[in-house]
Coordinates of C-alpha atoms in Angstrom, one line a residue:
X9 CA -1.5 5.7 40.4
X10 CA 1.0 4.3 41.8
X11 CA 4.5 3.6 40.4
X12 CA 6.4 0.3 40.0
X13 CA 9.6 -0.3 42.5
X14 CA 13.0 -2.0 41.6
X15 CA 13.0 -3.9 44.3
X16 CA 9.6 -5.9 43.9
X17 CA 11.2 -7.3 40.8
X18 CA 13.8 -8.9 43.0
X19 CA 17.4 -6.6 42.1
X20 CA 16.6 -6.8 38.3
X21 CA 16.9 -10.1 38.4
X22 CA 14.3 -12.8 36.4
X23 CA 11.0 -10.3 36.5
X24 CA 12.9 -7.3 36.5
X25 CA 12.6 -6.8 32.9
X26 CA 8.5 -7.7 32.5
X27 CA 7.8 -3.9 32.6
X28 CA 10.2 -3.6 29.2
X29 CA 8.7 -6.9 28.2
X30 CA 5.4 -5.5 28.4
X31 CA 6.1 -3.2 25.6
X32 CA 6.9 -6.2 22.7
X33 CA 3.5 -6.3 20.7
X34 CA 2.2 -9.6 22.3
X35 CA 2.3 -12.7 24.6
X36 CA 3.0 -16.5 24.3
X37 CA -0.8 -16.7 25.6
X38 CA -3.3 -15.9 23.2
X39 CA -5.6 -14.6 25.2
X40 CA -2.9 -11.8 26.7
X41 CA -1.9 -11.2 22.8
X42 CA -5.1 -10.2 21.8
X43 CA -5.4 -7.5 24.7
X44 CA -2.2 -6.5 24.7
X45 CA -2.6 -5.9 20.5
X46 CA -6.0 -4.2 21.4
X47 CA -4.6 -1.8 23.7
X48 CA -1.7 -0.7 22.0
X49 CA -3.1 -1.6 18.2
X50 CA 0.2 -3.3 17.4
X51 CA 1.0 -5.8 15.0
X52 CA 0.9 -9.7 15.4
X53 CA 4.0 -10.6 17.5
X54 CA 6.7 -13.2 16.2
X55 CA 7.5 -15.9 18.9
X56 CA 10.5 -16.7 19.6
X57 CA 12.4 -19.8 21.0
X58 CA 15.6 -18.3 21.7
X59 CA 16.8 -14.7 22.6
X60 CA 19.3 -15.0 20.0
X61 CA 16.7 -14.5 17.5
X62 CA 16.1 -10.8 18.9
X63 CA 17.9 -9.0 16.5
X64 CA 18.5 -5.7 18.8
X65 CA 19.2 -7.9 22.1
X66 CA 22.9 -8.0 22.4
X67 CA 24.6 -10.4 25.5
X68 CA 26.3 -7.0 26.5
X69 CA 22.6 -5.7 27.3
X70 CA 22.4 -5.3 31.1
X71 CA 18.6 -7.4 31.0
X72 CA 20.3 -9.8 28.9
X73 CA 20.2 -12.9 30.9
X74 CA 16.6 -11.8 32.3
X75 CA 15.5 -12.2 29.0
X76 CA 16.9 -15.1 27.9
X77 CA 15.5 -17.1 31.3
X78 CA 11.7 -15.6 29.8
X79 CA 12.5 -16.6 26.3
X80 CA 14.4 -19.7 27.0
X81 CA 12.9 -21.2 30.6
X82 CA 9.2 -19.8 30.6
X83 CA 8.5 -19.1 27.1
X84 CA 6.3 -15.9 27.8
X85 CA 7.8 -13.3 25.8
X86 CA 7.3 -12.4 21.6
X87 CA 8.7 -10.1 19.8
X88 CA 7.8 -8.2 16.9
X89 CA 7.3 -9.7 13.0
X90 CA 11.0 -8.2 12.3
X91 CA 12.2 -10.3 14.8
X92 CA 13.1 -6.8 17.0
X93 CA 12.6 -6.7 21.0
X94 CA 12.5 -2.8 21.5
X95 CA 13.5 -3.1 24.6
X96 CA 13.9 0.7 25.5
X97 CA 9.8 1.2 25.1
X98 CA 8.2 2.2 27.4
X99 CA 5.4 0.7 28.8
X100 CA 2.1 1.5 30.9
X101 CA 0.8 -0.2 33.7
X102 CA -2.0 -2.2 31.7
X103 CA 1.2 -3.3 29.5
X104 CA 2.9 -4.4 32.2
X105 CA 0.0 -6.3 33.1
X106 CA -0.2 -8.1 30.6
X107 CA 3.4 -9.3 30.3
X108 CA 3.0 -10.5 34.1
X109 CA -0.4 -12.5 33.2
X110 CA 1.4 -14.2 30.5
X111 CA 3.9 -15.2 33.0
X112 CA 1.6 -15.9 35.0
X113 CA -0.2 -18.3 33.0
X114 CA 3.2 -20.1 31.7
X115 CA 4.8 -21.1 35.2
X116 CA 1.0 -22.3 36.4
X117 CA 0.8 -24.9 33.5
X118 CA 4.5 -25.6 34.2
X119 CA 3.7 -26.2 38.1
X120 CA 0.5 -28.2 36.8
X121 CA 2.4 -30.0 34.8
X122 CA 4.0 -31.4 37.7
X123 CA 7.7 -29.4 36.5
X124 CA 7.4 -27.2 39.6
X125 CA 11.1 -27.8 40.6
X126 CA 12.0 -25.8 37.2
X127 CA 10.1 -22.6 39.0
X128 CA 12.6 -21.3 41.6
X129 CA 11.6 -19.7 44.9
X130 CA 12.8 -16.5 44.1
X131 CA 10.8 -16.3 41.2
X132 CA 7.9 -17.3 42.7
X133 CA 8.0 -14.9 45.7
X134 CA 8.5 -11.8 43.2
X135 CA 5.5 -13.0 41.1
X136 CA 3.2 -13.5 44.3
X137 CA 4.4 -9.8 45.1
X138 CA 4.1 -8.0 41.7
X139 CA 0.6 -10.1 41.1
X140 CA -0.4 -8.3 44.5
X141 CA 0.6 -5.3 43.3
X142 CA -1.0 -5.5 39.8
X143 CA -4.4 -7.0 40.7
X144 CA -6.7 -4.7 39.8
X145 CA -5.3 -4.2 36.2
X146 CA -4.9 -8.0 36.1
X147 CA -8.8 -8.3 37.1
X148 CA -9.3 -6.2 34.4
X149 CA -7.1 -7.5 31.6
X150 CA -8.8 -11.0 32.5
X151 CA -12.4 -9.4 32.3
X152 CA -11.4 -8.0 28.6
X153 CA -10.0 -11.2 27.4
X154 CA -13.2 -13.3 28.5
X155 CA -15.4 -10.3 26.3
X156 CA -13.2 -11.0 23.3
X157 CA -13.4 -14.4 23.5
X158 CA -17.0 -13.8 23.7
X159 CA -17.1 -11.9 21.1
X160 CA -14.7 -13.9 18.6
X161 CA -17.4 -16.8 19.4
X162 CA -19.9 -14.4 17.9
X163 CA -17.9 -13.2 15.2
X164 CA -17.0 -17.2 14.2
X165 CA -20.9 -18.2 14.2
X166 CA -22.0 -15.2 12.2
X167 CA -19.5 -15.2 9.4
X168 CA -20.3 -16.4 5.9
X169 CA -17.2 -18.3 5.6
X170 CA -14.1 -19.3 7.5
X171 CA -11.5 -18.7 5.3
X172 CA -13.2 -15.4 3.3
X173 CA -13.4 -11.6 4.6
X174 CA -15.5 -9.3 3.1
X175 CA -14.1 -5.7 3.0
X176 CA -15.2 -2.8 0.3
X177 CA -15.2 0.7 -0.7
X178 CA -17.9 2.9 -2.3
X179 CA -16.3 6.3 -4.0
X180 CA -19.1 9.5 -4.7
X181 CA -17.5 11.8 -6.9
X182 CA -18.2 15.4 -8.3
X183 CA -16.0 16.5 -11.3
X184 CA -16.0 19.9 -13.0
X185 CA -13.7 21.5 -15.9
X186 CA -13.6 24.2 -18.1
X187 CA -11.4 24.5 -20.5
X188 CA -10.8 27.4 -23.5
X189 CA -8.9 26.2 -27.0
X190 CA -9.6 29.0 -29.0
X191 CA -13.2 29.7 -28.5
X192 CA -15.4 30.6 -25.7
X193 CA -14.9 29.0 -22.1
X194 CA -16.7 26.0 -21.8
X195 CA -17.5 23.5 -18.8
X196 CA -19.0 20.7 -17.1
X197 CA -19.8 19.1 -14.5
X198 CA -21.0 15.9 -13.7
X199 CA -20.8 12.8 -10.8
X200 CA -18.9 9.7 -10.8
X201 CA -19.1 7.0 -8.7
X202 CA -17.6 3.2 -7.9
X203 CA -18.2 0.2 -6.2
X204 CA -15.6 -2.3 -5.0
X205 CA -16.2 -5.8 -3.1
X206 CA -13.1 -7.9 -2.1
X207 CA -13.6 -11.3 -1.4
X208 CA -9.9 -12.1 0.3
X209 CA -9.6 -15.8 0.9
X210 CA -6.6 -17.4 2.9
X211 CA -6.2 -21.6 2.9
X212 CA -2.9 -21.4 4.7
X213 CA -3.3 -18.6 6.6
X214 CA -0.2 -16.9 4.6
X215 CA -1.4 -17.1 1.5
X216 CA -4.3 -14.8 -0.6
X217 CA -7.2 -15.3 -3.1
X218 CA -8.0 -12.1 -4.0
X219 CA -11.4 -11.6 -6.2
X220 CA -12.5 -8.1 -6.8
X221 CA -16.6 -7.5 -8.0
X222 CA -16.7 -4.3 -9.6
X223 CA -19.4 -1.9 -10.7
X224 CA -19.6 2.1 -11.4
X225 CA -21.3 4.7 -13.7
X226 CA -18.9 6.9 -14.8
X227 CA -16.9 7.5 -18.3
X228 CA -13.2 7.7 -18.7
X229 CA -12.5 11.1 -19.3
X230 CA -14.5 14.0 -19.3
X231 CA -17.3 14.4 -21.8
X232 CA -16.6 16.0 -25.6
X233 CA -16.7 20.2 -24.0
X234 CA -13.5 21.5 -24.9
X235 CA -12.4 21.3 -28.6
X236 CA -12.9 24.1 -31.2
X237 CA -13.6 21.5 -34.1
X238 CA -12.3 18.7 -34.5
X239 CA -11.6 17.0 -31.0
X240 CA -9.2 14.2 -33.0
X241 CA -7.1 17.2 -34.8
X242 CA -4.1 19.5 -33.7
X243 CA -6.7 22.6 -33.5
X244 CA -8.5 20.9 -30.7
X245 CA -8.2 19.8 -27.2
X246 CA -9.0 16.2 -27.1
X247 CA -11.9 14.9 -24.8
X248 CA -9.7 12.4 -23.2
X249 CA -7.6 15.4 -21.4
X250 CA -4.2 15.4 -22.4
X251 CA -2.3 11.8 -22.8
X252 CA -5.4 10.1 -21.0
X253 CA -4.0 11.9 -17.5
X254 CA -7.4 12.3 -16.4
X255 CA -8.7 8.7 -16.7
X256 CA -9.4 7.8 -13.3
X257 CA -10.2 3.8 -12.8
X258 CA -13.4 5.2 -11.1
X259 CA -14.4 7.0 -14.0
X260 CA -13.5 4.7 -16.5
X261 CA -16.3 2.0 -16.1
X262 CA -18.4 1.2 -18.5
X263 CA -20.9 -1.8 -17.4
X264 CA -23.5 0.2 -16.5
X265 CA -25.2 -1.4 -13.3
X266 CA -23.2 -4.6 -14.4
X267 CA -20.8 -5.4 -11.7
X268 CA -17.0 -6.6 -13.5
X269 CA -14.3 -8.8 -12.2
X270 CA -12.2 -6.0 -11.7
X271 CA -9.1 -8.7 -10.0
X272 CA -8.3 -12.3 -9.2
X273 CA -5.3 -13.4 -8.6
X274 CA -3.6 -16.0 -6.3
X275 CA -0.6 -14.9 -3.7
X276 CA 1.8 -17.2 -2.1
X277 CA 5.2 -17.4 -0.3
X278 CA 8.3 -19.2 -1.6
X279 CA 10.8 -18.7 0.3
X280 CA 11.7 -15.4 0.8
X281 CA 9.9 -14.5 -2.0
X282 CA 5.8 -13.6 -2.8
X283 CA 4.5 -15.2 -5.8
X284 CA 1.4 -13.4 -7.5
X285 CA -0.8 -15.5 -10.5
X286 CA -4.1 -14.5 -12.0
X287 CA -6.4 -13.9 -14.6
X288 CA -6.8 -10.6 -13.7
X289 CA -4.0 -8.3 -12.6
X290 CA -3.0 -5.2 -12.5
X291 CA 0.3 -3.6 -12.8
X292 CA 0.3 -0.9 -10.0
X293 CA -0.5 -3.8 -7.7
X294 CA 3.4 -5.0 -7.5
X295 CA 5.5 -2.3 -9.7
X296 CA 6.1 1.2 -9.6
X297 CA 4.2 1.9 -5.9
X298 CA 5.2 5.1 -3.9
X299 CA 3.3 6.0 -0.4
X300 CA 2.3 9.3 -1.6
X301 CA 1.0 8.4 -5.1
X302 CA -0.1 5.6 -6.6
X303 CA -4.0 5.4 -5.1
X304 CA -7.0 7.0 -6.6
X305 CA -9.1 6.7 -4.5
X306 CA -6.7 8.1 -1.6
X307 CA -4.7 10.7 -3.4
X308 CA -3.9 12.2 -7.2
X309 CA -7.0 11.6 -9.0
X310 CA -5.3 11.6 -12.8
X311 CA -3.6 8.3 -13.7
X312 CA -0.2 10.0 -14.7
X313 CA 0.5 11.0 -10.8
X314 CA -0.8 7.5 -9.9
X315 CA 1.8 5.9 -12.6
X316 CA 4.7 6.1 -14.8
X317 CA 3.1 6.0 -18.0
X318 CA 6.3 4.1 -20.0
X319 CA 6.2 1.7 -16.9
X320 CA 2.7 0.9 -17.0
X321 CA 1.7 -0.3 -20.5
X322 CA -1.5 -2.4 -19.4
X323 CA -3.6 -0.6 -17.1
X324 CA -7.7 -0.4 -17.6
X325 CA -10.7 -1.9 -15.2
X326 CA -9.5 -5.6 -16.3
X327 CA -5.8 -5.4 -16.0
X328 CA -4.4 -8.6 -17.8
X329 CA -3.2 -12.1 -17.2
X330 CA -0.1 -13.0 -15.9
X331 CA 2.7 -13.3 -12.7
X332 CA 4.4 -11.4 -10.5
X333 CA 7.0 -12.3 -8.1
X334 CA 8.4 -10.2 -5.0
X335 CA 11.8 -11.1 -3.5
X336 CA 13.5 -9.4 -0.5
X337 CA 17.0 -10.5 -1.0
X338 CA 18.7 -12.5 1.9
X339 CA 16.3 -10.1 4.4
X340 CA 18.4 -7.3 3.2
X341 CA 17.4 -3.3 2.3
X342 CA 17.2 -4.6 -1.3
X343 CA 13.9 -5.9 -2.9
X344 CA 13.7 -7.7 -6.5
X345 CA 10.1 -7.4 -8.5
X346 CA 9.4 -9.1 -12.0
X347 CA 5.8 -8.1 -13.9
X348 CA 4.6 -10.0 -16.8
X349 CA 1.2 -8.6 -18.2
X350 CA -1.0 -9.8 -20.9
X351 CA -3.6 -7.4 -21.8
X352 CA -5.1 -10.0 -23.8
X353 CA -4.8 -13.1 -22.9
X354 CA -7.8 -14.0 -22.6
X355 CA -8.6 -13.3 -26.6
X356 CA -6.9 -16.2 -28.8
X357 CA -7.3 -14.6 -32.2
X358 CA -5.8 -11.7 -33.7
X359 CA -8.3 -8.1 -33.3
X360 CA -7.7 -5.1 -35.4
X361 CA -4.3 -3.7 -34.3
X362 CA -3.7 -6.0 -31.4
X363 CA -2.8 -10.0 -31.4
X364 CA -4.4 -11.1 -28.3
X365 CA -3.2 -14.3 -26.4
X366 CA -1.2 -14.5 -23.3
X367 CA 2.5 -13.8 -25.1
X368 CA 0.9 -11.4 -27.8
X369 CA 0.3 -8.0 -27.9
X370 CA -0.5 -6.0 -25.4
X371 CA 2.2 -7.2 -23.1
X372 CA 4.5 -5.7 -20.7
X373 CA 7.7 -7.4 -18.9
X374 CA 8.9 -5.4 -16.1
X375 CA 11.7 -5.6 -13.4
X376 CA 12.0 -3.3 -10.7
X377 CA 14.6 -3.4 -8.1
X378 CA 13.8 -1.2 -5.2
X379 CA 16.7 -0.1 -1.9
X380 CA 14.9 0.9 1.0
X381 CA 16.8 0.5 4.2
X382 CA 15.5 0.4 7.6
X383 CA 15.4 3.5 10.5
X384 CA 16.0 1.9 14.4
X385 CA 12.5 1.8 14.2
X386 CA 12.2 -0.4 11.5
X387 CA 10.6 2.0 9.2
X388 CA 11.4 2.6 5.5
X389 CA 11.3 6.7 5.2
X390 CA 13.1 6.2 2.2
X391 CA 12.7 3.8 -0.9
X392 CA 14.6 4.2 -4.7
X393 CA 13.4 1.6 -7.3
X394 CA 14.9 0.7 -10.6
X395 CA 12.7 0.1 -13.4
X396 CA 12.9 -1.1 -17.2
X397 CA 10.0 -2.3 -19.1
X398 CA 9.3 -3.9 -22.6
X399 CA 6.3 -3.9 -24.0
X400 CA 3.9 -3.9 -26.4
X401 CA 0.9 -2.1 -27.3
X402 CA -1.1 -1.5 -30.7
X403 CA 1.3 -2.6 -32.9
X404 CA 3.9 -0.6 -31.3
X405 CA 6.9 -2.0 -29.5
X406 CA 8.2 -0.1 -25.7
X407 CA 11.4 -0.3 -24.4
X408 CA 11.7 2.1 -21.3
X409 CA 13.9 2.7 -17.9
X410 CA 12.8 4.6 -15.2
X411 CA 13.0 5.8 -11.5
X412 CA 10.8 6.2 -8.5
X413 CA 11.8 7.9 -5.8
X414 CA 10.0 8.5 -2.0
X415 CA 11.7 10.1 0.9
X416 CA 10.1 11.5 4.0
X417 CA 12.6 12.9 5.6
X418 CA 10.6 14.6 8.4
X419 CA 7.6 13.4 10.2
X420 CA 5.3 15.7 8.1
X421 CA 7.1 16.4 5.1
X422 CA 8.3 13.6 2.4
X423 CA 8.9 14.2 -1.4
X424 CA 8.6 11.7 -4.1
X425 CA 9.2 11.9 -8.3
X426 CA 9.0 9.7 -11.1
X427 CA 11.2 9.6 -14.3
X428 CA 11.0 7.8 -17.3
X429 CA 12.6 7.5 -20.8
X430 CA 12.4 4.7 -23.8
X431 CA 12.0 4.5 -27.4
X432 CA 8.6 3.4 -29.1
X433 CA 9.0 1.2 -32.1
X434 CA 5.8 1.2 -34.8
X435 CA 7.3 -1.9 -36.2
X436 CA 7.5 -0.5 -39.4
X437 CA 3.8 -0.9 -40.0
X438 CA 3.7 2.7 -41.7
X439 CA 5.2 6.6 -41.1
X440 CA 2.7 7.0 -38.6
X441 CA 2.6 5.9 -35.1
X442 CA -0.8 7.1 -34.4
X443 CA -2.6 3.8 -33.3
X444 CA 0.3 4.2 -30.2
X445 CA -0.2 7.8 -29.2
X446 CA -3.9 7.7 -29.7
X447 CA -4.5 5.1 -27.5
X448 CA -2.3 4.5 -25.1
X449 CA -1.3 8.4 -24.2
X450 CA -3.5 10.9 -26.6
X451 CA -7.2 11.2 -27.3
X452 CA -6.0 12.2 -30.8
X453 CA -5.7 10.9 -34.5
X454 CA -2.0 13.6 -34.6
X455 CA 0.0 11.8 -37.0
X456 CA 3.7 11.5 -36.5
X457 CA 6.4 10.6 -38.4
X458 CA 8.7 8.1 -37.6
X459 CA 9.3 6.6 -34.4
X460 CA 9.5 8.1 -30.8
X461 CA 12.2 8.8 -28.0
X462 CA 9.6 10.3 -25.1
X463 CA 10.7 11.1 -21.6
X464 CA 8.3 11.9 -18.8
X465 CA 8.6 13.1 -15.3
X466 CA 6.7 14.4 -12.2
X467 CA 7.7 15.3 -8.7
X468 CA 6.0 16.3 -5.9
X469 CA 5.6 17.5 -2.2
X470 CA 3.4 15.4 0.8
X471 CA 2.5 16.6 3.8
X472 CA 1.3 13.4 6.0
X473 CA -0.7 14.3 9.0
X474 CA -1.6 17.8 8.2
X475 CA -3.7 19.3 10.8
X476 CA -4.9 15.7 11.6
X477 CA -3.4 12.3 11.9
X478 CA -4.3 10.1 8.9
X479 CA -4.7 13.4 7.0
X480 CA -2.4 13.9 3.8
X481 CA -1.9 17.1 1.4
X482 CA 0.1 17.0 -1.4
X483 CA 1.0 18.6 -4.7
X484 CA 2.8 17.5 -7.5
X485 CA 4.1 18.6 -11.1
X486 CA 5.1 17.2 -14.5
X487 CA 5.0 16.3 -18.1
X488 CA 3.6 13.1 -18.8
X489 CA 5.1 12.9 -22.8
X490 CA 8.1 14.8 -24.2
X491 CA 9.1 14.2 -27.2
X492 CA 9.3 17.0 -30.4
X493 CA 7.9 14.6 -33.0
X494 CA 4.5 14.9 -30.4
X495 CA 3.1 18.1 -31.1
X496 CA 4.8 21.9 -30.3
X497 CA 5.1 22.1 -27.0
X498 CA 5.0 19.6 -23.9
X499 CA 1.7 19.1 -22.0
X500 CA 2.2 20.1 -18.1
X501 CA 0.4 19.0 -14.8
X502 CA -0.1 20.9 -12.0
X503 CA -2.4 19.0 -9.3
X504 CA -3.1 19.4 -5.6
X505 CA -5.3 17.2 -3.0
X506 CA -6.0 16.9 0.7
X507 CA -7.2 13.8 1.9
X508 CA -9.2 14.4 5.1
X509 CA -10.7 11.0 6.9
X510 CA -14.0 12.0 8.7
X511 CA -14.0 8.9 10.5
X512 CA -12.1 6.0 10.4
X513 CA -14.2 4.8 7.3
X514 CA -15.2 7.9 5.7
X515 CA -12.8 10.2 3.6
X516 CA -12.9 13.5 2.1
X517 CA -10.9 14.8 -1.2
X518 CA -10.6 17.6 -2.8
X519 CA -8.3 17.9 -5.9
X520 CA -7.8 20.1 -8.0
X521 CA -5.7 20.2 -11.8
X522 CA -4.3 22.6 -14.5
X523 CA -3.4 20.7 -17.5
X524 CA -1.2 23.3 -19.9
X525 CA -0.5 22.6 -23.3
X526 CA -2.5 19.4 -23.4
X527 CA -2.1 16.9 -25.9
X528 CA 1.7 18.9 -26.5
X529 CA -0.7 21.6 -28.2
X530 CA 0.4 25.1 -27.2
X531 CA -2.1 27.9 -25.4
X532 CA -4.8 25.6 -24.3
X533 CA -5.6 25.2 -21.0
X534 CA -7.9 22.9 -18.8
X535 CA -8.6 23.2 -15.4
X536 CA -10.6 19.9 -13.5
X537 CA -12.0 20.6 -9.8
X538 CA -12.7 17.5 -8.0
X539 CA -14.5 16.7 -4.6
X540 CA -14.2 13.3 -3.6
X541 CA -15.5 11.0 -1.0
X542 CA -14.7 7.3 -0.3
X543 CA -16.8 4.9 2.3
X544 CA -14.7 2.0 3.3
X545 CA -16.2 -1.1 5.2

């Protein structure tokens, strides 16, 4: 093949930049855009009205004037959503290509627009040359954009609505555990599995309806196998494994063959900032995220790797009702987040422990504020986040800070952690604060005096890409409740996954847990194998 010559692009003059050009994600013209995106899968491109909107093009750049006669006089060139050029890509023929066509295509409507005396010879000559030399790849960049428009046509008459996509995911899941508490070994093994449909619904084109239709078979935790006695006293190992840390969403359904709204919830700019309102929502949605764990049905399969436990009061299938709001601040590294969650708020009167109502218990108010700066190539490799969260739940007031930490500081290496620490207030509704522990972090009735002071923790090790791109491995440690009024010792989580894709909608995950000490009881031990795998469409 052959190779492109300085001096067809006339002494880097106007054209002589197109091949760099070609790089940027996408065209003025749509059709171009839409091949160019295909062939390089890049994201939609930002146009641009003046080269002073380019936040990497400096008028000391030696194609600085080339580019601003494109931008400014032709109109063919976009960059990228950060408003980034990239100019030092580099660029294949086909790209090239394509940044000629759009040029192409913008001089001919400004000739047929009668405006030829804003085209100059010179340009003209070295397009007539370079389209010469780029006519088969501009034969076949045309061809490709006539089949998408074909099939877009298609796609448009087929579709069950313009302004709803249907996308989903179907999870088949194998669980065993054994466990030994004082008496004989025992285990089980048994199969979960989920369905998810998301209707996502734009008006605006920026905004989101998001509805969520639910349905799945499994239980919360693993069935009644591992307690010698009592599974609700100190002697035994509670059913719900140790502070509810195995109580995958997946696993927690309980409608039967009844499909759930599992989300809805209304997304919106305002300025720089991303409203979220529902009825439905769910915490892990907008607060407390990390790339390497905070998906079930992509990584850690037990809900205390997935989330801080003090920063997450109201989790479950239905979430709760309530706002959210997402502010990067002046475009900056640092990113504001505010969480209010009502468990509840759908029930006006009062239930048993809880209050119900959309400012009564079980609540949470969170603010997170997160510093992740940039890399030149506009990456975040590495996030912090600020947390602190009140709260309520069962009669039972939270007040709790924490961090979340993610840093991958090599291509195929990152680490991440979590830390948390609060107080948990009974509200002086007895010595006990059992109704607290029992449900929101043990499967037990252990009574404890007073009030509480927990910490909690976990830290681990991801390995993105391993042996295969879009692979992950990782493995991670902690103690999900620490505390010396909780039992004699601290519970401890060992757990390990790789998450292999197949194809690009089929995944593969094995997991594995030890669970030591759960429930803060000392000399138990639980181990859970998992093999999961997830269909997306």
């Amino acid at each position: 093949m052959k190779k492109v010559s300085l001096n067809l692009a006339g002494s880097l003059g106007l054209l002589g930049v197109i091949g760099a050009v070609a790089a940027t994600p996408a065209f003025a013209e749509t059709g171009v855009s839409q091949v160019s995106q295909a062939i390089n899968n890049d994201p939609v491109a930002q146009n641009v009205t003046s080269v002073s909107q380019l936040s990497d093009v400096k008028p000391t750049d030696w194609a600085f004037t080339a580019l601003q006669s494109l931008v400014e006089r032709y109109g063919c060139i976009a960059g990228y959503p950060d408003r980034t050029f990239r100019g030092k890509q580099a660029t294949s023929r086909y790209e090239f290509a394509a940044g000629l066509n759009a040029c192409l295509d913008k001089i001919n409507e400004i000739i047929s627009a009668g405006l030829a005396d804003k085209v100059s010879k010179a340009d003209l000559a070295t397009l007539q040359k370079l389209q010469e030399e780029f006519a088969a790849e501009l034969a076949t960049l045309r061809g490709r954009v006539d089949a998408l428009d074909a099939k877009v046509a298609k796609l448009e008459a087929q579709q069950f609505s313009t302004t709803t996509k249907l996308s989903g995911s179907a999870i088949f899941s194998v669980q065993g555990a054994s466990g030994n508490s004082g008496t004989p070994s025992n285990s089980n093994i048994f199969v979960s599995s989920r369905v998810r449909l998301d209707l996502n619904t734009s008006f605006t084109g920026s905004d989101l309806l998001k509805t969520r239709l639910e349905v799945g078979n499994g239980t919360q935790s693993i069935p009644s196998v591992f307690g010698a006695g009592s599974t609700t006293g100190t002697n035994g190992v509670s059913s719900n494994i140790g502070f509810q840390t195995y109580g995958q969403d997946y696993t927690g359904l309980t409608g039967g063959s009844t499909f759930t709204l599992a989300k809805l919830r209304y997304d919106f700019n305002l300025g720089d900032a991303r409203i979220s309102l529902g009825p439905v929502m769910h915490a892990y949605d907008h607060i407390d995220t990390n790339s390497f764990a905070n998906d079930e049905s992509a990584d850690f399969a037990s809900t205390f790797f997935i989330n801080n436990p003090l920063m997450v009061l109201v989790n479950g299938q239905t979430g709760g009702a309530g706002a959210a709001i997402d502010w990067n601040i002046g475009k900056s590294s640092f990113t504001a987040r505010a969480l209010y969650l009502a468990g509840n708020g759908a029930q006006a009167a009062t239930n048993g422990v809880t209050n119900g109502g959309l400012f009564g218990d079980a609540y949470q108010l969170t603010g997170e504020l997160e510093f992740a700066p940039k890399n030149a190539n506009g990456d975040k490799p590495f996030a912090i986040k600020l947390q602190y969260t009140n709260g309520a739940v069962n009669n039972a007031n939270v007040n709790a800070a924490g961090v979340n930490l993610e840093w991958k500081f090599t291509k195929g290496i990152a680490v991440f952690g979590r830390y948390g620490f609060g107080t948990i207030d009974n509200r002086g509704i007895g010595a006990t604060t059992a109704a607290y522990t029992r449900t929101l972090f043990t499967g037990t009735n252990t009574t404890t005096a007073g009030n509480l002071s927990p910490q909690t923790w976990m830290a681990g090790l991801a390995f993105p890409d391993l042996f295969k791109e879009g692979a992950m491995a990782a493995i991670a440690v902690g103690q999900p409740f620490i505390d010396s009024n909780v039992g004699n010792a601290s519970q401890t989580n060992l757990e390990a996954f790789y998450n292999f894709p197949v194809t690009n909608n089929i995944r593969i995950t094995p997991d594995v847990q030890f669970i030591f000490n759960p429930n803060n009881t000392s000399g138990a031990t639980i181990f859970v194998g998992t093999l999961r795998t997830v269909f997306s469409f």
